[in-house]
């Protein structure tokens, strides 16, 4: 256990630092009360401050921001992420300005790029979502999956079921549904509730 700041390498079963870490931590459990400007490798990595550098473990938990790469089964960040996340479950409360790859990806704010079975974003995606179920509460540029839902699509939606409140671009699927359309719908059933042609088969268009 280190009470002050640690600069260097720490190797052990359980590594605990009550201040900042500048260097490398390798152990079964790594716990840091301050910031980490280093690489962390362990089964469990817990940081109360920010992380600048890579984290690799079964469980990675960061209370602050992450500027680097996270690789683990479970990655949880309370702040923003500037970098990459790869894991079974990726959860970020803040913004993500990098790609996320996982079975389940969840962002409490805005995101850039997501690929997984289930992708959920409370804010906007300035990029793309690819998965079985894609949800972007506010807006997205590109969605491709079995079921896609977005507040606004400014680009493309492709899937079996595509749902959006506002589409500027294209929807392509078996069922396409939107309230407002400025673009094209191609599918078996096309619904644009507030347009002159509120429902069409095969093709619907509005500008």
XYZ file of C-alpha atoms in Angstrom:
207
model
C 0.000 0.000 0.000
C 1.370 3.419 -1.022
C -0.003 6.442 0.855
C 1.524 9.117 -1.377
C 2.223 9.475 -5.082
C 3.808 6.546 -6.884
C 6.157 7.006 -9.851
C 7.401 3.772 -11.324
C 6.166 0.209 -11.533
C 4.071 -1.705 -9.027
C 3.738 -5.476 -9.248
C 1.787 -7.533 -6.744
C -1.372 -9.453 -5.954
C -3.145 -6.315 -4.664
C -1.774 -2.824 -5.354
C -3.232 0.122 -3.448
C -2.216 3.783 -3.900
C -3.911 6.601 -1.960
C -2.698 9.351 -4.325
C -1.615 9.470 -7.988
C 0.177 6.855 -10.076
C 2.680 7.631 -12.832
C 4.020 4.382 -14.165
C 2.672 0.848 -14.424
C 0.508 -1.297 -12.154
C 0.299 -5.055 -12.582
C -1.660 -7.219 -10.170
C -4.832 -9.146 -9.486
C -6.347 -6.010 -7.981
C -5.229 -2.406 -8.598
C -6.855 0.373 -6.587
C -5.937 4.059 -6.930
C -7.589 6.926 -5.066
C -6.094 9.627 -7.312
C -5.265 9.850 -11.008
C -3.466 7.263 -13.115
C -1.040 8.281 -15.875
C 0.162 4.822 -16.685
C -0.792 1.344 -17.783
C -2.920 -0.833 -15.526
C -3.180 -4.590 -15.925
C -5.189 -6.688 -13.500
C -8.333 -8.670 -12.888
C -9.881 -5.659 -11.097
C -8.815 -2.056 -11.782
C -10.463 0.688 -9.718
C -9.536 4.379 -10.086
C -11.279 7.228 -8.264
C -9.682 9.917 -10.446
C -8.847 10.123 -14.143
C -6.986 7.586 -16.266
C -4.513 8.558 -18.983
C -3.253 5.362 -20.532
C -4.404 1.809 -21.242
C -6.391 -0.370 -18.833
C -6.637 -4.116 -19.249
C -8.580 -6.369 -16.907
C -11.701 -8.364 -16.245
C -13.357 -5.356 -14.560
C -12.265 -1.742 -15.136
C -13.974 0.952 -13.061
C -13.099 4.655 -13.346
C -14.873 7.440 -11.483
C -13.303 10.219 -13.553
C -12.340 10.507 -17.224
C -10.497 8.061 -19.437
C -8.050 9.156 -22.133
C -6.749 5.929 -23.562
C -7.908 2.391 -24.253
C -9.932 0.067 -22.051
C -10.028 -3.677 -22.602
C -12.065 -5.865 -20.266
C -15.171 -7.927 -19.702
C -16.836 -5.016 -17.854
C -15.773 -1.405 -18.459
C -17.487 1.292 -16.379
C -16.604 5.014 -16.602
C -18.441 7.761 -14.752
C -16.899 10.595 -16.796
C -16.005 11.019 -20.465
C -13.970 8.619 -22.611
C -11.482 9.850 -25.203
C -10.223 6.667 -26.764
C -11.336 3.082 -27.304
C -13.441 0.644 -25.289
C -13.658 -3.080 -25.960
C -15.494 -5.513 -23.698
C -18.597 -7.575 -23.129
C -20.334 -4.671 -21.353
C -19.237 -1.048 -21.841
C -20.967 1.610 -19.750
C -20.090 5.315 -19.904
C -22.048 8.030 -18.131
C -20.378 10.869 -20.045
C -19.425 11.393 -23.689
C -17.461 8.922 -25.796
C -15.285 10.307 -28.603
C -13.949 7.017 -29.863
C -15.146 3.570 -30.946
C -16.913 1.133 -28.611
C -16.896 -2.589 -29.344
C -18.870 -4.955 -27.127
C -21.885 -7.180 -26.678
C -23.695 -4.309 -24.920
C -22.658 -0.652 -25.255
C -24.404 2.019 -23.171
C -23.660 5.746 -23.173
C -25.384 8.283 -20.948
C -24.494 11.198 -23.224
C -23.141 11.483 -26.784
C -21.093 8.912 -28.686
C -19.058 8.548 -31.870
C -19.063 4.942 -33.083
C -20.606 1.770 -31.646
C -20.587 -1.873 -32.704
C -22.283 -4.566 -30.634
C -25.345 -6.717 -30.198
C -27.142 -3.952 -28.258
C -26.150 -0.275 -28.593
C -27.899 2.332 -26.456
C -27.186 6.079 -26.432
C -29.115 8.736 -24.526
C -27.684 11.580 -26.576
C -26.535 11.885 -30.197
C -24.179 9.754 -32.267
C -21.894 11.721 -34.543
C -21.083 8.578 -36.475
C -22.561 5.106 -36.762
C -24.242 2.318 -34.813
C -24.059 -1.287 -35.945
C -25.794 -4.087 -34.050
C -28.916 -6.173 -33.600
C -30.663 -3.427 -31.580
C -29.594 0.205 -32.018
C -31.133 3.076 -30.063
C -30.051 6.716 -30.291
C -32.437 8.854 -28.251
C -31.586 12.183 -29.867
C -30.001 11.523 -33.250
C -27.646 9.491 -35.430
C -25.915 9.656 -38.811
C -25.884 5.956 -39.676
C -27.658 2.941 -38.179
C -27.502 -0.630 -39.423
C -29.127 -3.514 -37.563
C -32.228 -5.646 -37.147
C -34.112 -2.990 -35.138
C -33.115 0.689 -35.298
C -34.658 3.561 -33.355
C -33.546 7.199 -33.355
C -34.892 10.608 -32.478
C -33.502 11.970 -35.743
C -31.685 10.310 -38.626
C -29.420 12.622 -40.578
C -28.140 10.037 -43.017
C -29.177 6.365 -43.276
C -31.130 3.688 -41.409
C -30.986 0.100 -42.605
C -32.675 -2.874 -40.938
C -35.776 -5.017 -40.630
C -37.570 -2.355 -38.548
C -36.517 1.295 -38.741
C -38.166 3.896 -36.520
C -37.335 7.613 -36.271
C -39.206 10.778 -35.405
C -37.441 12.730 -38.147
C -35.535 11.434 -41.180
C -33.291 13.530 -43.402
C -31.857 10.957 -45.774
C -32.919 7.343 -46.322
C -34.618 4.464 -44.548
C -34.295 0.976 -46.025
C -35.949 -2.062 -44.469
C -39.029 -4.236 -44.256
C -40.907 -1.651 -42.182
C -39.901 2.025 -42.149
C -41.654 4.487 -39.844
C -41.156 8.188 -39.254
C -43.179 11.287 -38.486
C -41.255 13.671 -40.750
C -39.439 12.694 -43.935
C -37.056 14.641 -46.125
C -35.684 11.940 -48.348
C -36.522 8.390 -49.324
C -38.047 5.256 -47.784
C -37.585 1.858 -49.426
C -39.368 -1.135 -47.919
C -42.434 -3.338 -47.797
C -44.275 -0.829 -45.578
C -43.281 2.845 -45.474
C -44.921 5.281 -43.084
C -44.315 9.038 -42.916
C -47.165 10.278 -40.761
C -46.935 14.027 -41.317
C -46.193 14.010 -45.048
C -48.555 14.225 -48.050
C -48.230 10.479 -48.583
C -48.424 9.148 -45.021
C -48.162 5.494 -46.065
C -46.808 3.739 -49.135
C -45.652 0.291 -50.170
C -42.208 -0.287 -51.676
C -41.158 3.375 -52.058
C -42.043 6.659 -50.366
C -40.429 10.045 -50.876
C -40.856 13.573 -49.529
C -38.894 16.838 -49.813
